[in-house]
Amino acid sequence: MSIIGTRPANRLSLLAAAFVIARRDFQAVLFSRSFFFFLLGPLFPLLIAGLAGGVGEKMNASVRQPQLGVALPATEVDALIGAQHALSVQLGDAVPQLLVLKRLGAQEAFDPRAALTPGVHADVAAVLTGTLQRPVLTGTRDQIEQWRGPVGLLAAAAIQGVPGPPPTVVLQGTVSSGASDRKGQMLTAQAAQTLLFLLTMLLAGMVLSNLVEEKGNKVIEILAAAIPMDAVFLGKLFAMLGVSFVGIAVWGSTAGLFTLATGGAAGGQIAALPTPAIGWPALFALGVIYFAMAYLLIGSVFLAIGSLATTVREVQTLSMPATMMQLVVFFLASYAMTQPGGRAETFAVIFPFSSPYAMLARAAQQPGLGQHVLAIGWQALCVMVMVRAGSRMFRKRVMKSGPSGVKRKGLFARLRRRRA
């Protein structure tokens, strides 16, 4: 009697039990050998992205600007070249570069399609024939539509003569404008959303396989008998969140050292982003909080789904749908950012999984912290609800006791006897 009566009193509370589980899992992951390789994981995508960027720059450098082939009477060719030199000073690359294919004599014909044959003139994208009074532009549909206006301007300047030097325009610059501020803040919001999504997608997948090993060696049964299952789920979530913060701190420190070593080029690019509506310190603080909320929200679902898996192979099968779900949530939040005040944004703010992304974008575009207090409270409530729902589903679907199965079997047997 005394033992049975004192056992509930000595049982840990929900938060205390969750803290014990979180500390145990956090230390187990942090001091494991695989954690070092986990920290090296993001270096490989960055290395591949750097190599791909270098190759892309070389490819762009090797591609020369398309030229406009010219086959006109000799006098008109000279007038067109003079107009091209004069207008390119003011219009720059908007004026196409000219390549004289042939100076035509009287009654001499020229076939522009033959000049556009592959291998004949590699850089010629279109050919100008006819006369300056009636120019004929031959080429692909997209290219001739793009050059219709510039070619007409060149022909008119060649016929009427290039006007004298334009008057000097006095420039009076301002620090910002309404349009530039809105566009800049949207750019900052997009960058913050993308960073939040990449970190969440990279780190939340660890939760899927969190319970597979413990289910295999029966440790989960011992934990379920000692503490509430809600505490197990909550502790594991916060343990993985702590591991994620350690990884982000290591990656951030490495990026800072790399920025200092390279002369601050990367830091200059970040500083070039427009200032958010609530300021950089508040945006960074909210970014940390919303990352935690996004991780806990998606992690609670991943933990519930992964708890139903019995093998690592099943977890690997579930990883693809989990990633697709994260992509859908990110696209929803990105679309909502372009519709401020609309139904899409309202839905994205209320929907728990997209709420951190949508609210972080709001932080970059709208001043005020009151709305973020309400949003964080709503997200925390949703985390508790989903943790409770996941633990109950795990208890009903996985933690089945033997006697209950015997009782159900006996009930079915009685029903069969009555029918007989």
XYZ file of N, CA and C in Angstrom, residues 89-301:
639
model
N 27.029 55.925 -77.339
C 27.587 56.738 -76.254
C 26.512 57.029 -75.212
N 25.253 57.227 -75.664
C 24.173 57.578 -74.752
C 23.387 56.357 -74.283
N 23.213 55.375 -75.163
C 22.349 54.240 -74.847
C 23.109 52.979 -74.465
N 24.402 52.914 -74.690
C 25.209 51.773 -74.281
C 24.833 50.493 -75.001
N 24.639 49.427 -74.229
C 24.386 48.105 -74.804
C 22.995 47.980 -75.404
N 22.134 48.973 -75.221
C 20.810 48.914 -75.834
C 20.889 48.986 -77.351
N 21.965 49.561 -77.873
C 22.177 49.629 -79.323
C 22.937 48.385 -79.748
N 22.416 47.592 -80.677
C 23.107 46.353 -81.078
C 24.430 46.635 -81.783
N 25.376 45.720 -81.590
C 26.647 45.811 -82.296
C 26.461 45.382 -83.756
N 27.117 46.107 -84.660
C 26.944 45.870 -86.093
C 28.132 45.099 -86.649
N 27.828 44.196 -87.566
C 28.847 43.458 -88.305
C 28.492 43.568 -89.798
N 29.327 44.253 -90.548
C 29.062 44.449 -91.978
C 29.324 43.138 -92.702
N 28.250 42.568 -93.239
C 28.379 41.327 -94.004
C 28.742 41.601 -95.458
N 28.126 42.655 -96.009
C 28.427 42.979 -97.408
C 27.921 44.374 -97.725
N 28.727 45.120 -98.472
C 28.295 46.415 -99.000
C 27.753 46.166 -100.401
N 26.491 46.312 -100.551
C 25.818 45.938 -101.789
C 25.983 47.020 -102.847
N 26.164 46.564 -104.060
C 26.170 47.483 -105.198
C 24.766 47.679 -105.736
N 24.664 48.418 -106.814
C 23.357 48.689 -107.420
C 22.750 47.392 -107.935
N 21.493 47.168 -107.579
C 20.722 46.001 -108.016
C 21.325 44.680 -107.540
N 22.191 44.713 -106.527
C 22.782 43.471 -106.030
C 21.900 42.906 -104.916
N 21.694 41.608 -104.935
C 20.832 40.942 -103.954
C 21.674 40.248 -102.885
N 21.034 39.963 -101.770
C 21.709 39.285 -100.653
C 20.688 38.385 -99.956
N 21.095 37.159 -99.637
C 20.218 36.187 -98.975
C 20.530 36.181 -97.472
N 19.668 36.796 -96.640
C 19.959 36.844 -95.197
C 19.859 35.476 -94.528
N 19.016 34.591 -95.031
C 18.865 33.273 -94.413
C 20.139 32.456 -94.543
N 20.825 32.613 -95.656
C 22.102 31.905 -95.816
C 23.139 32.403 -94.826
N 23.111 33.711 -94.501
C 24.060 34.255 -93.530
C 23.780 33.764 -92.118
N 22.530 33.371 -91.852
C 22.161 32.884 -90.516
C 22.323 31.379 -90.388
N 22.829 30.726 -91.414
C 23.059 29.281 -91.337
C 24.107 28.984 -90.265
N 23.852 27.993 -89.379
C 24.837 27.671 -88.322
C 26.211 27.386 -88.896
N 27.225 28.007 -88.286
C 28.597 27.808 -88.695
C 29.128 28.859 -89.647
N 28.225 29.684 -90.217
C 28.670 30.716 -91.153
C 29.153 31.945 -90.389
N 28.269 32.533 -89.595
C 28.634 33.675 -88.736
C 28.126 33.337 -87.335
N 29.021 32.906 -86.461
C 28.620 32.355 -85.171
C 27.935 33.373 -84.270
N 28.333 34.646 -84.345
C 27.807 35.652 -83.412
C 26.681 36.481 -83.998
N 26.280 36.251 -85.222
C 25.218 37.030 -85.857
C 23.873 36.435 -85.453
N 23.039 37.248 -84.790
C 21.725 36.795 -84.340
C 20.613 37.213 -85.286
N 20.820 38.260 -86.082
C 19.824 38.719 -87.048
C 20.555 39.487 -88.144
N 19.884 39.665 -89.283
C 20.492 40.333 -90.439
C 19.560 41.451 -90.891
N 20.162 42.636 -91.114
C 19.414 43.793 -91.599
C 19.686 43.955 -93.092
N 18.622 43.913 -93.888
C 18.728 44.082 -95.341
C 17.708 45.130 -95.784
N 17.499 45.225 -97.107
C 16.587 46.226 -97.652
C 17.281 47.560 -97.797
N 16.637 48.624 -97.339
C 17.213 49.967 -97.333
C 16.900 50.626 -96.011
N 17.509 51.791 -95.773
C 17.208 52.519 -94.547
C 15.780 53.034 -94.534
N 15.224 53.291 -95.739
C 13.834 53.741 -95.820
C 12.863 52.589 -95.515
N 13.227 51.395 -95.963
C 12.392 50.199 -95.746
C 13.296 49.057 -95.235
N 13.710 49.106 -93.968
C 14.597 48.062 -93.443
C 13.859 46.738 -93.261
N 14.561 45.657 -93.508
C 14.023 44.305 -93.332
C 14.926 43.572 -92.337
N 14.326 43.090 -91.262
C 15.079 42.424 -90.199
C 14.745 40.939 -90.227
N 15.744 40.092 -90.396
C 15.560 38.642 -90.504
C 16.275 37.962 -89.347
N 15.566 37.048 -88.693
C 16.146 36.308 -87.571
C 15.073 35.564 -86.822
N 15.428 35.029 -85.659
C 14.435 34.347 -84.836
C 13.412 35.341 -84.312
N 12.218 34.840 -84.012
C 11.124 35.729 -83.632
C 11.463 36.555 -82.392
N 12.014 35.944 -81.379
C 12.329 36.669 -80.149
C 13.382 37.754 -80.396
N 14.391 37.428 -81.191
C 15.470 38.382 -81.402
C 15.020 39.584 -82.220
N 14.255 39.361 -83.282
C 13.836 40.493 -84.114
C 12.805 41.357 -83.387
N 11.993 40.744 -82.512
C 11.072 41.554 -81.696
C 11.850 42.423 -80.721
N 12.943 41.897 -80.192
C 13.757 42.666 -79.242
C 14.491 43.809 -79.929
N 14.918 43.592 -81.161
C 15.709 44.601 -81.868
C 14.888 45.498 -82.789
N 13.579 45.323 -82.824
C 12.766 46.149 -83.718
C 12.917 47.631 -83.398
N 12.772 47.998 -82.121
C 12.882 49.400 -81.728
C 14.266 49.978 -81.953
N 15.347 49.335 -81.452
C 16.691 49.874 -81.685
C 17.061 50.002 -83.168
N 16.643 49.043 -84.000
C 16.966 49.125 -85.427
C 16.222 50.281 -86.074
N 14.976 50.492 -85.698
C 14.237 51.641 -86.220
C 14.871 52.958 -85.802
N 15.344 53.028 -84.561
C 16.016 54.232 -84.088
C 17.324 54.466 -84.840
N 18.074 53.390 -85.092
C 19.315 53.520 -85.857
C 19.053 54.007 -87.281
N 18.032 53.418 -87.905
C 17.713 53.822 -89.287
C 17.284 55.283 -89.345
N 16.468 55.708 -88.382
C 16.023 57.112 -88.376
C 17.195 58.053 -88.143
N 18.107 57.683 -87.242
C 19.273 58.534 -86.988
C 20.193 58.582 -88.193
N 20.301 57.463 -88.929
C 21.146 57.454 -90.121
C 20.567 58.295 -91.243
N 19.236 58.360 -91.346
C 18.590 59.132 -92.411
C 18.578 60.627 -92.070
N 18.116 60.953 -90.856
C 17.907 62.348 -90.481
C 19.144 62.977 -89.854
N 20.129 62.142 -89.520
C 21.307 62.678 -88.860
C 21.171 62.603 -87.345
N 22.272 62.372 -86.683
C 22.267 62.273 -85.220
C 22.158 63.667 -84.636
N 21.227 63.888 -83.704
C 21.116 65.218 -83.096
C 22.364 65.581 -82.305
N 22.480 66.859 -82.013
C 23.646 67.352 -81.276
C 23.712 66.784 -79.880
N 24.724 67.125 -79.150
C 24.878 66.589 -77.787
C 23.685 66.970 -76.919
N 23.186 66.045 -76.136
C 22.023 66.332 -75.290
C 22.387 67.274 -74.155
N 21.404 67.959 -73.609
C 21.693 68.845 -72.467
C 22.115 68.041 -71.241
N 22.909 68.646 -70.416
C 23.383 67.982 -69.205
C 22.251 67.879 -68.192
N 22.019 66.683 -67.712
C 20.959 66.434 -66.740
C 21.554 66.544 -65.338
N 20.967 67.412 -64.526
C 21.424 67.588 -63.148
C 20.747 66.534 -62.275
N 21.528 65.772 -61.519
C 21.019 64.701 -60.676
C 20.952 65.153 -59.224
N 19.813 64.960 -58.587
C 19.624 65.251 -57.172
C 19.160 63.967 -56.484
N 20.083 63.279 -55.850
C 19.773 61.996 -55.226
C 19.170 62.148 -53.846
N 18.345 61.184 -53.481
C 17.760 61.095 -52.136
C 18.194 59.779 -51.511
N 18.112 59.731 -50.186
C 18.524 58.523 -49.487
C 17.598 57.363 -49.814
N 16.307 57.635 -49.894
C 15.347 56.573 -50.172
C 14.072 57.190 -50.719
N 13.182 56.312 -51.145
C 11.850 56.709 -51.582
C 10.883 55.632 -51.139
N 9.588 55.931 -51.259
C 8.600 54.942 -50.843
C 8.724 53.644 -51.615
N 8.909 53.742 -52.933
C 9.024 52.536 -53.750
C 10.295 51.766 -53.436
N 11.415 52.480 -53.253
C 12.674 51.784 -52.975
C 12.652 51.120 -51.606
N 12.029 51.774 -50.602
C 11.949 51.168 -49.277
C 11.115 49.895 -49.301
N 9.975 49.947 -49.988
C 9.111 48.768 -50.045
C 9.803 47.618 -50.770
N 10.446 47.914 -51.876
C 11.148 46.878 -52.621
C 12.310 46.318 -51.820
N 13.046 47.204 -51.129
C 14.174 46.747 -50.337
C 13.744 45.888 -49.160
N 12.678 46.285 -48.470
C 12.204 45.496 -47.344
C 11.661 44.145 -47.790
N 11.063 44.093 -48.975
C 10.606 42.806 -49.498
C 11.801 41.906 -49.821
N 12.885 42.508 -50.305
C 14.099 41.738 -50.560
C 14.671 41.176 -49.265
N 14.690 41.990 -48.214
C 15.159 41.507 -46.915
C 14.252 40.413 -46.372
N 12.937 40.585 -46.530
C 11.995 39.564 -46.072
C 12.199 38.251 -46.816
N 12.423 38.339 -48.106
C 12.655 37.128 -48.893
C 13.940 36.424 -48.459
N 15.002 37.195 -48.205
C 16.254 36.595 -47.745
C 16.081 35.941 -46.379
N 15.342 36.587 -45.468
C 15.124 36.015 -44.134
C 14.294 34.740 -44.221
N 13.253 34.746 -45.051
C 12.438 33.550 -45.224
C 13.247 32.392 -45.790
N 14.065 32.674 -46.782
C 14.856 31.616 -47.412
C 15.845 31.012 -46.431
N 16.521 31.866 -45.648
C 17.467 31.357 -44.652
C 16.762 30.514 -43.601
N 15.591 30.967 -43.146
C 14.826 30.208 -42.162
C 14.412 28.853 -42.722
N 13.982 28.829 -43.972
C 13.560 27.572 -44.593
C 14.740 26.606 -44.754
N 15.877 27.113 -45.206
C 17.035 26.237 -45.414
C 17.498 25.613 -44.101
N 17.545 26.418 -43.049
C 17.979 25.884 -41.752
C 16.971 24.865 -41.221
N 15.695 25.161 -41.357
C 14.678 24.233 -40.852
C 14.695 22.924 -41.631
N 14.782 23.012 -42.955
C 14.795 21.798 -43.777
C 16.045 20.967 -43.519
N 17.168 21.638 -43.275
C 18.426 20.932 -43.043
C 18.452 20.233 -41.696
N 17.810 20.834 -40.690
C 17.964 20.341 -39.322
C 16.774 19.540 -38.802
N 15.571 19.803 -39.327
C 14.390 19.146 -38.770
C 14.313 17.675 -39.129
N 14.992 17.253 -40.177
C 14.931 15.852 -40.575
C 15.516 14.898 -39.553
N 16.352 15.401 -38.643
C 16.942 14.532 -37.630
C 15.888 13.921 -36.708
N 14.755 14.605 -36.565
C 13.750 14.149 -35.604
C 13.056 12.881 -36.087
N 13.029 12.647 -37.407
C 12.298 11.502 -37.938
C 12.789 10.179 -37.359
N 14.096 10.038 -37.238
C 14.658 8.760 -36.788
C 14.975 8.745 -35.298
N 14.396 9.652 -34.540
C 14.804 9.810 -33.151
C 14.363 8.646 -32.268
N 13.216 8.050 -32.575
C 12.677 7.009 -31.706
C 12.900 5.597 -32.225
N 13.484 5.450 -33.420
C 13.609 4.116 -34.011
C 14.517 3.227 -33.178
N 15.685 3.759 -32.781
C 16.635 2.952 -32.020
C 16.075 2.587 -30.658
N 15.433 3.530 -29.991
C 14.918 3.251 -28.654
C 13.740 2.283 -28.701
N 12.978 2.299 -29.788
C 11.921 1.302 -29.924
C 12.500 -0.083 -30.157
N 13.637 -0.144 -30.849
C 14.242 -1.441 -31.140
C 14.844 -2.095 -29.902
N 15.455 -1.340 -29.008
C 16.067 -1.932 -27.820
C 15.190 -1.809 -26.570
N 13.915 -1.481 -26.768
C 12.911 -1.464 -25.674
C 13.162 -0.384 -24.629
N 14.012 0.601 -24.919
C 14.233 1.677 -23.956
C 12.977 2.527 -23.816
N 12.236 2.661 -24.888
C 11.050 3.513 -24.852
C 10.009 2.983 -23.874
N 9.958 1.648 -23.693
C 8.995 1.078 -22.745
C 9.374 1.451 -21.313
N 10.677 1.479 -21.045
C 11.116 1.874 -19.706
C 10.811 3.343 -19.449
N 11.048 4.188 -20.469
C 10.745 5.607 -20.321
C 9.250 5.840 -20.130
N 8.434 5.114 -20.899
C 6.985 5.291 -20.799
C 6.457 4.858 -19.438
N 7.115 3.887 -18.836
C 6.677 3.455 -17.509
C 7.114 4.416 -16.411
N 8.175 5.191 -16.660
C 8.724 6.063 -15.612
C 8.178 7.479 -15.684
N 7.973 8.002 -16.884
C 7.562 9.404 -17.041
C 6.445 9.482 -18.075
N 5.705 10.601 -18.118
C 4.644 10.739 -19.126
C 5.219 10.746 -20.536
N 4.455 10.164 -21.465
C 4.908 10.126 -22.850
C 4.997 11.524 -23.450
N 4.169 12.452 -22.982
C 4.270 13.841 -23.443
C 5.651 14.419 -23.129
N 6.178 14.079 -21.948
C 7.505 14.572 -21.568
C 8.587 13.973 -22.461
N 8.420 12.717 -22.862
C 9.393 12.091 -23.763
C 9.441 12.844 -25.092
N 8.261 13.094 -25.674
C 8.211 13.801 -26.950
C 8.750 15.218 -26.813
N 8.320 15.928 -25.771
C 8.751 17.307 -25.593
C 10.256 17.384 -25.330
N 10.788 16.486 -24.531
C 12.221 16.495 -24.253
C 13.050 16.202 -25.488
N 12.617 15.254 -26.298
C 13.357 14.936 -27.512
C 13.330 16.097 -28.503
N 12.197 16.776 -28.590
C 12.116 17.945 -29.478
C 13.104 19.028 -29.053
N 13.114 19.360 -27.770
C 14.002 20.422 -27.309
C 15.463 19.984 -27.336
N 15.730 18.699 -27.197
C 17.109 18.232 -27.325
C 17.619 18.442 -28.743
N 16.796 18.079 -29.744
C 17.198 18.280 -31.135
C 17.273 19.766 -31.481
N 16.407 20.572 -30.852
C 16.482 22.019 -31.064
C 17.794 22.566 -30.517
N 18.219 22.086 -29.344
C 19.496 22.516 -28.794
C 20.667 22.105 -29.666
N 20.617 20.883 -30.200
C 21.670 20.431 -31.111
C 21.704 21.309 -32.359
N 20.522 21.692 -32.841
C 20.456 22.562 -34.016
C 21.072 23.924 -33.737
N 20.819 24.467 -32.563
C 21.421 25.762 -32.220
C 22.942 25.655 -32.122
N 23.438 24.535 -31.617
C 24.894 24.343 -31.579
C 25.454 24.307 -32.999
N 24.780 23.580 -33.888
C 25.233 23.541 -35.275
C 25.207 24.900 -35.934
N 24.137 25.665 -35.711
C 24.045 27.009 -36.296
C 25.141 27.915 -35.745
N 25.430 27.785 -34.440
C 26.497 28.604 -33.850
C 27.847 28.272 -34.469
N 28.111 26.984 -34.694
C 29.391 26.590 -35.306
C 29.467 27.096 -36.736
N 28.380 26.924 -37.497
C 28.382 27.374 -38.895
C 28.488 28.893 -38.985
N 27.776 29.582 -38.082
C 27.847 31.034 -38.094
C 29.238 31.546 -37.748
N 29.873 30.913 -36.750
C 31.237 31.321 -36.393
C 32.208 31.057 -37.537
N 32.034 29.918 -38.212
C 32.897 29.606 -39.351
C 32.705 30.612 -40.471
N 31.446 30.971 -40.732
C 31.179 31.962 -41.781
C 31.767 33.319 -41.416
N 31.696 33.688 -40.105
C 32.286 34.960 -39.691
C 33.796 34.979 -39.852
N 34.450 33.885 -39.475
C 35.903 33.813 -39.655
C 36.280 33.837 -41.135
N 35.473 33.167 -41.965
C 35.757 33.180 -43.401
C 35.581 34.581 -43.975
N 34.588 35.305 -43.478
C 34.371 36.681 -43.937
C 35.546 37.572 -43.568
N 36.038 37.415 -42.344
C 37.197 38.200 -41.936
C 38.438 37.838 -42.744
N 38.586 36.550 -43.049
C 39.769 36.117 -43.802
C 39.748 36.599 -45.239
N 38.552 36.743 -45.807
C 38.436 37.177 -47.203
C 38.268 38.682 -47.338
N 38.469 39.425 -46.270
C 38.381 40.876 -46.363
C 36.993 41.444 -46.217
N 36.047 40.649 -45.708
C 34.701 41.166 -45.451
C 33.818 41.267 -46.676
N 34.098 40.505 -47.747
C 33.267 40.588 -48.950
C 31.857 40.077 -48.680
N 31.763 38.927 -47.985
C 30.438 38.383 -47.685
C 29.676 39.288 -46.727
N 30.387 39.867 -45.744
C 29.717 40.782 -44.826
C 29.219 42.026 -45.528
N 29.947 42.486 -46.534
C 29.480 43.636 -47.297
C 28.211 43.344 -48.050
N 28.058 42.112 -48.561
C 26.834 41.752 -49.255
C 25.654 41.725 -48.304
N 25.869 41.217 -47.082
C 24.780 41.206 -46.110
C 24.425 42.629 -45.700
N 25.438 43.475 -45.503
C 25.165 44.866 -45.116
C 24.463 45.631 -46.217
N 24.590 45.157 -47.467
C 23.928 45.837 -48.577
C 22.428 45.610 -48.572
N 21.940 44.626 -47.808
C 20.500 44.413 -47.733
C 19.832 45.604 -47.059
N 18.672 46.036 -47.544
C 17.979 47.181 -46.928
C 17.599 46.887 -45.482
N 17.566 47.916 -44.665
C 17.225 47.771 -43.246
C 15.766 47.362 -43.096
N 15.468 46.320 -42.314
C 14.065 45.913 -42.131
C 13.276 46.947 -41.351
N 11.969 46.808 -41.364
C 11.095 47.802 -40.743
C 11.284 47.873 -39.231
N 11.618 46.763 -38.581
C 11.788 46.770 -37.128
C 13.248 46.875 -36.721
N 14.167 46.982 -37.676
C 15.590 47.093 -37.365
C 16.265 45.729 -37.313
N 17.577 45.737 -37.526
C 18.322 44.488 -37.570
C 18.348 43.737 -36.242
N 18.591 44.376 -35.090
C 18.624 43.597 -33.835
C 17.315 42.869 -33.564
N 16.184 43.556 -33.737
C 14.898 42.905 -33.494
C 14.642 41.794 -34.506
N 15.068 42.002 -35.756
C 14.854 40.963 -36.772
C 15.678 39.717 -36.448
N 16.910 39.891 -35.989
C 17.727 38.738 -35.624
C 17.115 37.997 -34.430
N 16.635 38.754 -33.443
C 16.019 38.115 -32.272
C 14.765 37.339 -32.670
N 13.920 37.967 -33.488
C 12.720 37.269 -33.948
C 13.073 36.091 -34.847
N 14.166 36.218 -35.611
C 14.592 35.103 -36.445
C 14.938 33.878 -35.619
N 15.625 34.088 -34.484
C 15.961 32.968 -33.599
C 14.696 32.344 -33.018
N 13.763 33.198 -32.582
C 12.525 32.681 -31.984
C 11.693 31.951 -33.024
N 11.551 32.530 -34.206
C 10.729 31.889 -35.228
C 11.388 30.626 -35.770
N 12.713 30.563 -35.764
C 13.355 29.292 -36.127
C 13.004 28.216 -35.102
N 13.044 28.576 -33.821
C 12.683 27.609 -32.783
C 11.239 27.148 -32.944
N 10.334 28.099 -33.237
C 8.931 27.736 -33.408
C 8.728 26.862 -34.645
N 9.359 27.247 -35.747
C 9.230 26.442 -36.968
C 9.798 25.046 -36.759
N 10.919 24.958 -36.055
C 11.530 23.650 -35.801
C 10.641 22.799 -34.906
N 10.094 23.390 -33.852
C 9.246 22.623 -32.942
C 7.943 22.196 -33.615
N 7.386 23.074 -34.459
C 6.130 22.735 -35.135
C 6.314 21.585 -36.112
N 7.274 21.723 -36.996
C 7.491 20.658 -37.978
C 8.105 19.438 -37.306
N 8.932 19.654 -36.266
C 9.539 18.539 -35.561
C 8.533 17.700 -34.802
N 7.480 18.331 -34.260
C 6.451 17.558 -33.557
C 5.730 16.613 -34.501
N 5.500 17.066 -35.736
C 4.869 16.192 -36.730
C 5.831 15.090 -37.159
